[in-house]
Coordinates of C-alpha atoms in Angstrom, one line a residue:
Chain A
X1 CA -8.3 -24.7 6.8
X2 CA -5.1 -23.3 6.9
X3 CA -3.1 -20.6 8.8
X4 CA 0.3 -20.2 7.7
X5 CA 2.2 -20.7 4.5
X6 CA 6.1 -20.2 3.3
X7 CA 7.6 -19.1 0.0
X8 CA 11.1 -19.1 -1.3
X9 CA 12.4 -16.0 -3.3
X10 CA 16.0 -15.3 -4.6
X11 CA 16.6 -11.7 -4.7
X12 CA 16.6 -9.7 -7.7
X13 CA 19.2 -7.8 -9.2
X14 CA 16.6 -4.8 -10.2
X15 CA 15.1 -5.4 -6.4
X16 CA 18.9 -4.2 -4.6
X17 CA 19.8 -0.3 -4.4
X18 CA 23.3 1.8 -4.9
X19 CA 23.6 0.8 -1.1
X20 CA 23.7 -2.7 -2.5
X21 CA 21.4 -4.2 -0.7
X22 CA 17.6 -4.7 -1.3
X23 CA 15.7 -1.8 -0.8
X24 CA 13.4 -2.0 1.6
X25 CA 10.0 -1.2 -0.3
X26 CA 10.8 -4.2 -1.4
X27 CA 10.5 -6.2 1.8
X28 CA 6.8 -5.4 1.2
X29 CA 6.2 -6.7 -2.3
X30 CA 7.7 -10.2 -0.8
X31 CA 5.7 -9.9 1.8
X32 CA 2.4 -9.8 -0.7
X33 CA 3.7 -12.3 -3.1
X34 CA 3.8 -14.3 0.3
X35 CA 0.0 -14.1 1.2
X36 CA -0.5 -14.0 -2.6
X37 CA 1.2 -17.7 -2.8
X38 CA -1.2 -18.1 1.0
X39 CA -4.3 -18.0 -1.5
X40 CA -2.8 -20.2 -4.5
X41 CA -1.8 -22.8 -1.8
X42 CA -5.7 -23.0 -0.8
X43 CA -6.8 -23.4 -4.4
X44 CA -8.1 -20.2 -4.7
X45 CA -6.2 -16.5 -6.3
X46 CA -6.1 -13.2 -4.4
X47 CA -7.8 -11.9 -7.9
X48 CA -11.2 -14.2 -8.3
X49 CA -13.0 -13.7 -11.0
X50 CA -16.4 -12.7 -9.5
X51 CA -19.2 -10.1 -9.8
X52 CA -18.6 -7.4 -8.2
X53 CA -15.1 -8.3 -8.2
X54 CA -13.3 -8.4 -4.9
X55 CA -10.3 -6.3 -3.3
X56 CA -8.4 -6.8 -0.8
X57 CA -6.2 -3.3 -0.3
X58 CA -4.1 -3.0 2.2
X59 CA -4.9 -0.7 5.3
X60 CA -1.8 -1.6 7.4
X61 CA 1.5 -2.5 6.5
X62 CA 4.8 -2.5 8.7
X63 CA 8.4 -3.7 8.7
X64 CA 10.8 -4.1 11.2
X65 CA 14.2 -4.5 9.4
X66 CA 17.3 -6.7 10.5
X67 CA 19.8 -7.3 8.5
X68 CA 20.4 -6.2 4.7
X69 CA 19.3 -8.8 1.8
X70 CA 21.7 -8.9 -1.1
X71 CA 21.5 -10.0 -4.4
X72 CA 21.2 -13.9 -5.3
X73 CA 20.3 -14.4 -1.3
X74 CA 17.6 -16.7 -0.8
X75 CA 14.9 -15.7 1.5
X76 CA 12.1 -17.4 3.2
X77 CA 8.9 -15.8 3.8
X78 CA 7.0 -17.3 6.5
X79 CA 3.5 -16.1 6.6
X80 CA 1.2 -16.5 9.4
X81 CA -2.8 -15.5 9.7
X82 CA -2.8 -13.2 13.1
X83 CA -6.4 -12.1 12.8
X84 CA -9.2 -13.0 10.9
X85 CA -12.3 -10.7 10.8
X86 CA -15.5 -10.5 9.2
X87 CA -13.9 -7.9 6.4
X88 CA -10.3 -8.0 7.3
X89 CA -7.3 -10.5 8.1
X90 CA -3.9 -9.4 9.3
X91 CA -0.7 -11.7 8.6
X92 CA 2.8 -11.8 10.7
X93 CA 5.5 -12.5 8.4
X94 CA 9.1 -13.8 9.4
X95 CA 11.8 -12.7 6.6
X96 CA 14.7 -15.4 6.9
X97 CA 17.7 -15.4 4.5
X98 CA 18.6 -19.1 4.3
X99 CA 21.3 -19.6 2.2
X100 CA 23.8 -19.1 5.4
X101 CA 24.4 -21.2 8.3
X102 CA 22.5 -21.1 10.5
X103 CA 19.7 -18.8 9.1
X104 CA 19.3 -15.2 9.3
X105 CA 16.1 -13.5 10.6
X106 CA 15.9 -10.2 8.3
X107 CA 13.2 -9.0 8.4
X108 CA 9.5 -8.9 10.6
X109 CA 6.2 -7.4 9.1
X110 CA 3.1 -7.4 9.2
X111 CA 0.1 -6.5 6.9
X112 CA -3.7 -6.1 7.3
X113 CA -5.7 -6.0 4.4
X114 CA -9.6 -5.1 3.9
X115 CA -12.0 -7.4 1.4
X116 CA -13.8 -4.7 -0.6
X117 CA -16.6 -4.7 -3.6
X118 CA -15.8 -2.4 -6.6
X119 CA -19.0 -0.3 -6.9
X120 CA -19.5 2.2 -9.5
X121 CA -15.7 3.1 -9.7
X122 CA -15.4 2.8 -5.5
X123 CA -14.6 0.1 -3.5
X124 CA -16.8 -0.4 0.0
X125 CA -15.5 -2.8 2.7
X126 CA -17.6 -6.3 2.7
X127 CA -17.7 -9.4 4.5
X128 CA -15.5 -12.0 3.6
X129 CA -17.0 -14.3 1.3
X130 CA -17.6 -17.9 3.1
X131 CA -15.6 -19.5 0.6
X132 CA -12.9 -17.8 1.5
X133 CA -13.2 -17.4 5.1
X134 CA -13.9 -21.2 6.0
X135 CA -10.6 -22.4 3.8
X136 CA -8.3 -19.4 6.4
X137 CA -7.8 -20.4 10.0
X138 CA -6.1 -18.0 12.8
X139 CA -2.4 -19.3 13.4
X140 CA -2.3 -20.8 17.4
X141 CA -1.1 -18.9 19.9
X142 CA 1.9 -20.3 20.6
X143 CA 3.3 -19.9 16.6
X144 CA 2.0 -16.4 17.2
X145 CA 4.0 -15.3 20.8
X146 CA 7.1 -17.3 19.1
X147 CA 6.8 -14.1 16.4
X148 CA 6.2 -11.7 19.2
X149 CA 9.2 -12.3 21.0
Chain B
X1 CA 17.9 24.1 12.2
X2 CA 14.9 22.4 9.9
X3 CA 12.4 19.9 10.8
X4 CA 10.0 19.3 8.3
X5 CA 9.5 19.0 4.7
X6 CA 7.1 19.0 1.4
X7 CA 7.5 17.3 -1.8
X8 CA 4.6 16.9 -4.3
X9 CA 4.8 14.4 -6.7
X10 CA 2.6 13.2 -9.7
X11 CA 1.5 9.3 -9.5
X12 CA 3.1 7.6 -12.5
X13 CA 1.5 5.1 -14.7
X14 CA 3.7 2.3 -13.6
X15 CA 3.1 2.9 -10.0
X16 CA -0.3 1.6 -10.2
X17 CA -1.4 -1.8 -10.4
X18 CA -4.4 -4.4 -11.7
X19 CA -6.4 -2.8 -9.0
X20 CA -5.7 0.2 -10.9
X21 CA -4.3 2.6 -8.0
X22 CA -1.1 2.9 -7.0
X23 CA 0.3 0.0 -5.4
X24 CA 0.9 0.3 -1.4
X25 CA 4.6 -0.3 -1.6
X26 CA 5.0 3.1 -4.0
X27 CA 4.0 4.8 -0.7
X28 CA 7.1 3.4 1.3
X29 CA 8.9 5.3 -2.1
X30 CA 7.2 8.5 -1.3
X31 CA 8.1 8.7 2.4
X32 CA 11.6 8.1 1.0
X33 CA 11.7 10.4 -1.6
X34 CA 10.3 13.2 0.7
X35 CA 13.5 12.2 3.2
X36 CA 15.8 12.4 0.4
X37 CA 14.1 16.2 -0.7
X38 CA 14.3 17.1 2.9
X39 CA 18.3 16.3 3.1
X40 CA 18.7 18.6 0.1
X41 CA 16.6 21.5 1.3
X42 CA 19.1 21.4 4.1
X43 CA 22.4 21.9 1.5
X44 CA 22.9 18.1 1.8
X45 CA 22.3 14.8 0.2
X46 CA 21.8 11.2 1.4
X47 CA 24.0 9.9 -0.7
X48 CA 27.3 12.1 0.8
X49 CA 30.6 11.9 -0.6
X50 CA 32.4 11.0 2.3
X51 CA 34.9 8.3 3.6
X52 CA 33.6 5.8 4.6
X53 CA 30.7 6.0 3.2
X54 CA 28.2 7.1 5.2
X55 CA 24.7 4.9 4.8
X56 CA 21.4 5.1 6.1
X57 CA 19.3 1.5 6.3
X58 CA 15.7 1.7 7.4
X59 CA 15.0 -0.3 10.6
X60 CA 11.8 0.2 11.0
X61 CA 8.8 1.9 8.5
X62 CA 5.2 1.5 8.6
X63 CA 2.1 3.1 7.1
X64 CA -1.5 3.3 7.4
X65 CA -3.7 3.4 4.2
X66 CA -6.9 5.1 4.3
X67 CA -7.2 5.9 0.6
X68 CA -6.0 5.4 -2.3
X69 CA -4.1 7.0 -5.2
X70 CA -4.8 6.7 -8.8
X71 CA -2.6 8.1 -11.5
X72 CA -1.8 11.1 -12.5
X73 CA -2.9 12.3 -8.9
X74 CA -1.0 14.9 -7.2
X75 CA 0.0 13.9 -3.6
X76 CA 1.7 16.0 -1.1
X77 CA 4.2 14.0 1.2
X78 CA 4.8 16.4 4.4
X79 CA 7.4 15.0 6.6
X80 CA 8.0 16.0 10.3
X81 CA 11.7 14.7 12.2
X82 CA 10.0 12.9 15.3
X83 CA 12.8 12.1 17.2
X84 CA 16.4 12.5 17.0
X85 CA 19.0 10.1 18.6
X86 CA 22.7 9.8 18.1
X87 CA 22.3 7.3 15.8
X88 CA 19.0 7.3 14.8
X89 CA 16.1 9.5 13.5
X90 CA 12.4 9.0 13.2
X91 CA 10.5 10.5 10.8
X92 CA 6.5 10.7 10.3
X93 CA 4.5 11.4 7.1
X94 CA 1.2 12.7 6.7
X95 CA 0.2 12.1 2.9
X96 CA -2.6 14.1 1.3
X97 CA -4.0 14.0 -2.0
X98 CA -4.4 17.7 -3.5
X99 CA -6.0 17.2 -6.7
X100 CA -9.6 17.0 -4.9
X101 CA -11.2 20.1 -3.0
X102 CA -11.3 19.8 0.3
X103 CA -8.0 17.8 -0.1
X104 CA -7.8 14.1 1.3
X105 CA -5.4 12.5 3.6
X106 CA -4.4 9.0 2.2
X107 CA -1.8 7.6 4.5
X108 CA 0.4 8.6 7.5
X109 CA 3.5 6.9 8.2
X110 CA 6.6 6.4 10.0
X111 CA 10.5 5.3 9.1
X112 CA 13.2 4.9 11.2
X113 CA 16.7 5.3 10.0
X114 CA 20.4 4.6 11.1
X115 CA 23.4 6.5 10.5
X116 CA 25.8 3.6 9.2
X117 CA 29.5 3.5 8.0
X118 CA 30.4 0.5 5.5
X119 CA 33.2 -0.9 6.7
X120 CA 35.7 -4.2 5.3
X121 CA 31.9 -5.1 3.2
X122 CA 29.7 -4.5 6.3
X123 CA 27.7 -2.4 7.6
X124 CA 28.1 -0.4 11.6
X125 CA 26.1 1.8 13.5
X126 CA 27.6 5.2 13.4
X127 CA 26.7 8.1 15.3
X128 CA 25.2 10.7 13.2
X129 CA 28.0 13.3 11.9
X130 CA 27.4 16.9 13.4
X131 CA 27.6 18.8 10.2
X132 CA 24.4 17.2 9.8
X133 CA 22.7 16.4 13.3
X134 CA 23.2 20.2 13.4
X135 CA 21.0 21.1 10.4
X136 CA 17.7 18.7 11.5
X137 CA 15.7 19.6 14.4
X138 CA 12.7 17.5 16.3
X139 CA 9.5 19.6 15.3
X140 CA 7.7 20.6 17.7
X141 CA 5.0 18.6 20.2
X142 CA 2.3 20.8 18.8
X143 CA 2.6 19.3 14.9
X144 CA 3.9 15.9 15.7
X145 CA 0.5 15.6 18.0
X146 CA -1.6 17.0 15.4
X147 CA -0.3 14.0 13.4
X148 CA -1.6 11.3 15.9
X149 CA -5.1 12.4 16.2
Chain C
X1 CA -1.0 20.4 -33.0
X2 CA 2.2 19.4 -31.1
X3 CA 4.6 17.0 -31.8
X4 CA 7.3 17.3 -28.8
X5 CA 7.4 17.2 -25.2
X6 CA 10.5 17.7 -22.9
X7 CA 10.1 16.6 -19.3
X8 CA 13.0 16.7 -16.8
X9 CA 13.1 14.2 -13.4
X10 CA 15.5 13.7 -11.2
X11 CA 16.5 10.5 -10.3
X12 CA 15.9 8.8 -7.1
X13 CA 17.4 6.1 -4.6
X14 CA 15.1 3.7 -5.2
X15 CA 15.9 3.8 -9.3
X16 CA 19.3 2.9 -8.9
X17 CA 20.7 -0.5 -8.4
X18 CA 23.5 -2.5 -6.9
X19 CA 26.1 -0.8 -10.0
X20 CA 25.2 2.4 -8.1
X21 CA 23.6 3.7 -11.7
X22 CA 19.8 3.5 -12.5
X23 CA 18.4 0.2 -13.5
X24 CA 18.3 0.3 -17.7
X25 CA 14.4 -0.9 -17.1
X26 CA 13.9 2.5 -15.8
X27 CA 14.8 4.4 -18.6
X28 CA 11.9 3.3 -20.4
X29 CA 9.5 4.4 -17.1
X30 CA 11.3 7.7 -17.9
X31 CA 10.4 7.6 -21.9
X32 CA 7.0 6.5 -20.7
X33 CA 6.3 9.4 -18.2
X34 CA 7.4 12.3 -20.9
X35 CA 4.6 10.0 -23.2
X36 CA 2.0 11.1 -20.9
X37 CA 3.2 14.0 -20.0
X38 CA 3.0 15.0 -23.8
X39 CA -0.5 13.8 -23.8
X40 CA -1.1 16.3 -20.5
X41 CA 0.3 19.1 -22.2
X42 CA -2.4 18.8 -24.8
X43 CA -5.3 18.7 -22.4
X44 CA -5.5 15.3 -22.5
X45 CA -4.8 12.5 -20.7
X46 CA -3.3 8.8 -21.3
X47 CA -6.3 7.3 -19.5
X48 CA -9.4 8.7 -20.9
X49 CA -12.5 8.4 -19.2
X50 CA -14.7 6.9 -22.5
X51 CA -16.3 3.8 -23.1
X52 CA -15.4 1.7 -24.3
X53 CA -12.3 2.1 -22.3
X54 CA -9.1 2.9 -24.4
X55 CA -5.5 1.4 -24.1
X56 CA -2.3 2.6 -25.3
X57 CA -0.6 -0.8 -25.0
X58 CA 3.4 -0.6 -26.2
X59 CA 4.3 -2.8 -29.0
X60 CA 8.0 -1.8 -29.8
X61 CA 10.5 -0.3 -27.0
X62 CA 13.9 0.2 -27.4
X63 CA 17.2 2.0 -26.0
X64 CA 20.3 2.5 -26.8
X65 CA 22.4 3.3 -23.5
X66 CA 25.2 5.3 -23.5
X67 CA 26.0 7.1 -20.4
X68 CA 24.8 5.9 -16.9
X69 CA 22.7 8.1 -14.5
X70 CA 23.5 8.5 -10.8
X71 CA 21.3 9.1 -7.5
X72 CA 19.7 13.3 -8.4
X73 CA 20.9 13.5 -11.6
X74 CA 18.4 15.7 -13.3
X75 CA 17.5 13.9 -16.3
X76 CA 15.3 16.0 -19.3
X77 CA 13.9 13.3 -21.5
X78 CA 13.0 14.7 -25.2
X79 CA 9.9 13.1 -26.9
X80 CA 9.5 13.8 -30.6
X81 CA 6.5 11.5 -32.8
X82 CA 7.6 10.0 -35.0
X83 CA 5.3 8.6 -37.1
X84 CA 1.5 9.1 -36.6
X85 CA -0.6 6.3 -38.2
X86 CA -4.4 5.8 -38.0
X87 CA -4.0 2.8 -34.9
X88 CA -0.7 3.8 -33.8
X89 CA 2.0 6.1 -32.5
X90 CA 5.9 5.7 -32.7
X91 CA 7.8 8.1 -30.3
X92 CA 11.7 8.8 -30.4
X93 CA 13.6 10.1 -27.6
X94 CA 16.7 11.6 -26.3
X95 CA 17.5 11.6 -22.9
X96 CA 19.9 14.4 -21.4
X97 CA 21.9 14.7 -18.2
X98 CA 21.4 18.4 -17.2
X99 CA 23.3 18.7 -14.3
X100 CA 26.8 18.5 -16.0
X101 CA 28.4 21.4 -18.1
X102 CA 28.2 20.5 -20.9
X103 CA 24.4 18.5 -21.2
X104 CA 25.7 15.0 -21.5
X105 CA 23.5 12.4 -23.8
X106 CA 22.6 9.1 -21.9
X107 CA 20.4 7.8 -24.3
X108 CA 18.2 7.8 -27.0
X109 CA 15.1 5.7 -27.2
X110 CA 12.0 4.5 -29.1
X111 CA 8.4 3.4 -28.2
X112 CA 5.8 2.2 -30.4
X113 CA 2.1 2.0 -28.7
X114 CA -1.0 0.5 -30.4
X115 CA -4.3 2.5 -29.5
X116 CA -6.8 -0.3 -28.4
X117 CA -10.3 -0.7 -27.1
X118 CA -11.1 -3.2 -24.2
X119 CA -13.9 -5.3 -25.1
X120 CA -15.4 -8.4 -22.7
X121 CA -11.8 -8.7 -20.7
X122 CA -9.9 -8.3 -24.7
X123 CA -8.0 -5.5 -26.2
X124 CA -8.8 -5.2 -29.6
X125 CA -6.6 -2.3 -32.4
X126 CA -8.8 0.4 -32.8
X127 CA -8.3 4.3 -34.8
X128 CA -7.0 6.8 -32.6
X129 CA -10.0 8.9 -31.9
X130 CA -10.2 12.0 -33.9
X131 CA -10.1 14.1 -31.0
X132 CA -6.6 13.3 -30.2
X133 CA -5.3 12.2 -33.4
X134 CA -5.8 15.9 -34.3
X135 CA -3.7 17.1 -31.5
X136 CA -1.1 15.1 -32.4
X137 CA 1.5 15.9 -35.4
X138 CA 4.7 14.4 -36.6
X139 CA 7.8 16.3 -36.2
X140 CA 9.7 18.0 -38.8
X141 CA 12.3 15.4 -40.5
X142 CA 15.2 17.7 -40.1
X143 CA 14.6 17.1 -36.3
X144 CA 14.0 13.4 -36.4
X145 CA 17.3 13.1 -38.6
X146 CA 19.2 15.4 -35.6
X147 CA 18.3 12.3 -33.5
X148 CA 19.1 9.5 -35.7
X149 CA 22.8 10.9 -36.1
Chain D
X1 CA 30.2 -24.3 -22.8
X2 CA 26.7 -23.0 -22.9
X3 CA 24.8 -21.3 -25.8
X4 CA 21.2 -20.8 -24.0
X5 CA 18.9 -21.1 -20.4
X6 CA 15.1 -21.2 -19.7
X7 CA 13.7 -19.5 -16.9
X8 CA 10.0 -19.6 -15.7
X9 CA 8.1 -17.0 -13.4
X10 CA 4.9 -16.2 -12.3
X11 CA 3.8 -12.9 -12.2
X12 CA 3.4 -11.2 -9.6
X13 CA 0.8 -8.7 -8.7
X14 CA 3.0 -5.7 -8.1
X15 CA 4.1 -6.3 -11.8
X16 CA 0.9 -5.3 -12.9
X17 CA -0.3 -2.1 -14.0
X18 CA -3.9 -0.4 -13.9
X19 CA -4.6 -1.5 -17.6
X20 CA -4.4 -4.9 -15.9
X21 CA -1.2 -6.5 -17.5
X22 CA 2.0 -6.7 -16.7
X23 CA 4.0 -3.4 -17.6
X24 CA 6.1 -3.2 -20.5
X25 CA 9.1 -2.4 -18.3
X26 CA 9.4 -5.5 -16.4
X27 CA 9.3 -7.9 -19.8
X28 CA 12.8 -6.1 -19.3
X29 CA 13.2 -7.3 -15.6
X30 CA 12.6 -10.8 -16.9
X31 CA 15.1 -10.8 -19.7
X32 CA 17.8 -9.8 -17.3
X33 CA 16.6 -12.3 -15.1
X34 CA 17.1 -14.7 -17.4
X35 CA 20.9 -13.5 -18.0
X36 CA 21.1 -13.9 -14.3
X37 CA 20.2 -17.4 -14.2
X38 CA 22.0 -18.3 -17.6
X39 CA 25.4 -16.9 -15.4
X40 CA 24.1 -19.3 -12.1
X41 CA 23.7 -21.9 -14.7
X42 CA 27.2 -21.6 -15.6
X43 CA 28.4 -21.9 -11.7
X44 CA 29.3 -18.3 -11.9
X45 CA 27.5 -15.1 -10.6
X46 CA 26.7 -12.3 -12.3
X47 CA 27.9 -10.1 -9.5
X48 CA 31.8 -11.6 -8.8
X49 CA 33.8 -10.8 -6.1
X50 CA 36.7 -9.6 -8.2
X51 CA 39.0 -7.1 -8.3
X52 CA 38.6 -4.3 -9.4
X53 CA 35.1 -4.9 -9.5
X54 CA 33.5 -6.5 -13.0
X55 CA 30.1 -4.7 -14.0
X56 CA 28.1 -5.6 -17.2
X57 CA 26.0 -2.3 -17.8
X58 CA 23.6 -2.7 -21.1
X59 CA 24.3 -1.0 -24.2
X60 CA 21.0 -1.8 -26.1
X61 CA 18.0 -3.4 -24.8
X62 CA 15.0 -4.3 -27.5
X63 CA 11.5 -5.8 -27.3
X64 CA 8.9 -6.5 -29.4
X65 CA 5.7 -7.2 -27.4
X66 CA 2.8 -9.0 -29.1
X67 CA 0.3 -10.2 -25.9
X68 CA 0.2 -9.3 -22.7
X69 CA 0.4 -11.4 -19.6
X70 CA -1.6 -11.2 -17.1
X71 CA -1.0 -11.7 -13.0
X72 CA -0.2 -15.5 -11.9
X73 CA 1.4 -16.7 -15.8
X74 CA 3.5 -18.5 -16.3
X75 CA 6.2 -17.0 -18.6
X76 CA 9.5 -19.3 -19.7
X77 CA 12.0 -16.7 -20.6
X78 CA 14.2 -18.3 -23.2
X79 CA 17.5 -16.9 -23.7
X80 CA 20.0 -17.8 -26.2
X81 CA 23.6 -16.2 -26.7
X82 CA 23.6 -14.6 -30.3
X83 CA 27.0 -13.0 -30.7
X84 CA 30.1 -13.2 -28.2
X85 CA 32.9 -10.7 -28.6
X86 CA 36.0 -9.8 -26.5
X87 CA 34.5 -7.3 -24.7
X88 CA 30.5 -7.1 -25.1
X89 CA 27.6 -10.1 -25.1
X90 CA 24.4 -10.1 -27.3
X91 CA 21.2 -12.3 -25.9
X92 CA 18.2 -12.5 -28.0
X93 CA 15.0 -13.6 -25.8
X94 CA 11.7 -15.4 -26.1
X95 CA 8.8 -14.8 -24.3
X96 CA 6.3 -17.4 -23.8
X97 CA 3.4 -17.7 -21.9
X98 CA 2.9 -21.6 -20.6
X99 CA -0.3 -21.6 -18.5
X100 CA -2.2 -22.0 -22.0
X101 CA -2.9 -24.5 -24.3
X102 CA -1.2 -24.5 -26.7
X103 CA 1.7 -22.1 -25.1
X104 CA 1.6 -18.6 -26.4
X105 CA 4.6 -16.7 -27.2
X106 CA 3.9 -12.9 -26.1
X107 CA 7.1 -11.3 -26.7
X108 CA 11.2 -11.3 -28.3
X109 CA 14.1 -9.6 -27.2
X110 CA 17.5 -8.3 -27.5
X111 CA 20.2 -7.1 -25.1
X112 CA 23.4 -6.6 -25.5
X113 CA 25.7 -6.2 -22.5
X114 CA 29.4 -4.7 -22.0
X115 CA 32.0 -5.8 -19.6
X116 CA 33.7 -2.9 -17.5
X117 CA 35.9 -3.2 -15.1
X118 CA 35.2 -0.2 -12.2
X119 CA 38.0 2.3 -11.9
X120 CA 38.2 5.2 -9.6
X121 CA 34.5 5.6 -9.5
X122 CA 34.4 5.3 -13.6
X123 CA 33.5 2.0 -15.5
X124 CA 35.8 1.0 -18.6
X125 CA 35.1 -1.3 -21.2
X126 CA 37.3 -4.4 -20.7
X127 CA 38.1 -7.8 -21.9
X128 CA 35.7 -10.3 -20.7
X129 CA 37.8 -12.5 -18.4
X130 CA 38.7 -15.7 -19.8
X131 CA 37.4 -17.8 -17.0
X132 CA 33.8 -16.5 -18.2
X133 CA 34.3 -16.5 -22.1
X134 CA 35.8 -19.9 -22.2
X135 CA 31.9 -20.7 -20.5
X136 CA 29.6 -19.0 -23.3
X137 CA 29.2 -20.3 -26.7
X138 CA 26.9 -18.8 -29.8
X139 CA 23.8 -20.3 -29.9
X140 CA 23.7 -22.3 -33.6
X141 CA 22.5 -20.4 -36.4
X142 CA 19.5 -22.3 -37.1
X143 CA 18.3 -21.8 -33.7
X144 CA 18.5 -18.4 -33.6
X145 CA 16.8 -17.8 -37.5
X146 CA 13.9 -19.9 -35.9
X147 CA 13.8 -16.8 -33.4
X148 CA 13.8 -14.1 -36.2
X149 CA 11.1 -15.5 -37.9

C-alpha cells in the first residue's frame, strides 16, 4: 500500500504565457500527471481496461499559487492520498521548483476525484474496485498537518 | 461601476479528452476567459499598455465539478466580483450548460488575482490603478449568496 | 452543397506563449475549429451519433506562418476543400488578422483528414457517407489558385 | 557540433482527445520539444538571456501522421538538423512509438524556424549568433534520405 508519490517535470515552453510564466491551468494538468504517475507507480493505469470501464472525473480541484514557474524550471510534484472513500479519494499536492537553492514551494492544490462506471453513454459513481483500493493507503497525519501548515 | 459578466462559449474538439468530455483544467480557461471579457466590457483589457507593465497572477482558483461538458456544448460562464481589495479581487463563477432545457449548472468557481508591476525581471504587488478599481464594483450580497447555496 | 466556411475567434491569454504571440500549435486548433464549424453550418456535425462510430482522424497538417498574433486579435480563419475524395477530405486555409486596417495575412494552412470507422478499439478507412459527402463540394479552382499565390 | 537529439515522452492524459488519441496538435508540442532539448543538449537554452532579446518564431511547421498514440506511449521524438542558414533552421522529425514490439513509427515532420532579434515591440529576422551556429551541423545526407523514404 501506498500513500504518496513524486514526479519530476521541466516546464514546457507551450505550457508558459505572454506573462512569461506558466499559466496556471497548467498547475492542474501537473497535478493529474502526478496522481496519474501515483497509479503507474502501483502497477496499475488511471485508464484500466475493464468492463464497464472506469472513470475517475474530477469533482474538486484547487490551487493555491506561490511563486511563478518559468520555462525549463524543474518542478517537483509531491502527491499525497488525503482521503480515501468508498467512491472517492482526495490528494494534497506540494508544487516545489528545485532547480534553485534551496527549493521553492510554488504551488499547493488539491484534487478529489469520483470512481464512476460508463453506463449507456452516462457515468454513475461506484465503489472503488478492491484492487484498487487495497494497493492506496491514506498519507499519516503528521505528512498531512506538515501540508496544512 | 460593473460587477458581473457573461461570455458563452462553444466547447472545442481539443478541449475534450479520452474520457471524451472536456477536460477539468479547460474550465480554469473559461473562468479566465470570462475575466478577460469582463475587463473589456468595461473599455479595458488585461493586457494594458502601460509602464511598467501591469500583471495580474492568480493566487488562488478553485472549482467544483458537478457535470460535465462535451463538445460542441454551449456553456454560459457568469462571473460575479466577490470582493475587492487594494490589491486584490475575487471573483466567482457559476457555469451553466445551455444547450439542454431546463439548463444545467456544471461547475462554480472562484479565482483570486493580484494587481502586479514587473519590475528589474520580477514580479510586485501593486495596488490596483484607479482608472480601473473605479470601473469594477463588489455585486451585491443578494447574487453572491444565491451563488453559495 | 458548400465548399467554404469563414469563422472568426479572438485570441485569448491562455493561447499565447512566453514570445507574447500565440503558440504556432494553435493555429492548427484554429484551422481545426473553422473544420467543424464548416461541418455545423451544413447541419451536421464532426462527431456523428452512428454506429459504427465515425472518425475524422488528420493525416496531413501544415502551416506556413507569416505574421504573429497577439492577446484579442480577432482572427477570421477561411476554410476552402480542396479536394473531395471518396475516404478523404483536404482543406486549405487562410487566416486573417481583422482588427488591423488593412486585414493583415498570418497564415495559410492545409489539413488532410481520413474518414474512419472504429471497429473493436481500431480505426479502419472507410467512404465518407453519402449523406455528407453530398453536402460537401470542392471549391472553384480560380479560388484555390487566389490562395496558392 | 551537433546534427540531431532523441527525446522520449509519455503521454499524458490531458493530451488526449475524445476520439481517444492524442490530438494532432500536440505531435506539434513534441517536435518543438524536441528542438528544446536538441538546444539543452548543446549547453545552450532556447530562451537566452541576451540582449535585445533572441526569439526563434516558426515559419513552417509540417506533419504527416500515419498512427495514432494513445495515453501512457512512449514516443522517441527524433530530430535531425536538415538545412542551416545564416538566419533560419530547418528540423525534420520522426515519430516513433517505443512501448511496442517491434517499435512503430506514427508520424514525420518538418519545422523550420527564424531567428529574430526583438526591437521596439517588433521581431526582425537576424543573423543567428555565432556562438549558436558554430554548435549545429547538417545532419548527413544519407541520414536524412532514410527519413524521406
Amino acid at each position: 500500500m501506498a500513500y504518496e508519490f513524486k514526479l519530476v517535470r521541466r516546464v514546457e515552453f507551450f505550457e508558459t504565457d505572454m506573462a512569461g510564466i506558466v499559466h496556471f491551468s497548467n498547475f492542474f494538468r501537473y497535478m493529474e500527471a502526478a496522481e496519474h504517475g501515483f497509479f503507474r507507480s502501483l502497477g496499475m493505469s488511471i485508464v484500466a481496461d475493464v468492463e464497464p470501464p472506469l472513470g475517475w472525473p474530477r469533482v474538486h480541484a484547487r490551487c493555491d499559487f506561490k511563486h511563478p514557474l518559468h520555462f525549463e524550471d524543474n518542478v517537483e510534484i509531491h502527491l499525497l492520498v488525503r482521503e480515501k472513500r468508498s467512491k472517492s479519494l482526495s490528494y494534497t499536492f506540494r508544487l516545489v521548483k528545485i532547480n534553485s537553492a534551496p527549493p521553492v514551494e510554488v504551488a499547493r492544490g488539491s484534487i478529489t476525484v469520483v470512481c464512476v462506471r460508463h453506463k449507456d453513454g452516462k457515468m454513475q459513481a461506484a465503489t472503488i474496485p478492491q484492487a484498487i483500493a487495497e494497493r492506496i493507503d491514506v498519507a499519516p497525519t503528521s505528512l498531512l498537518e506538515a501540508l496544512n501548515d
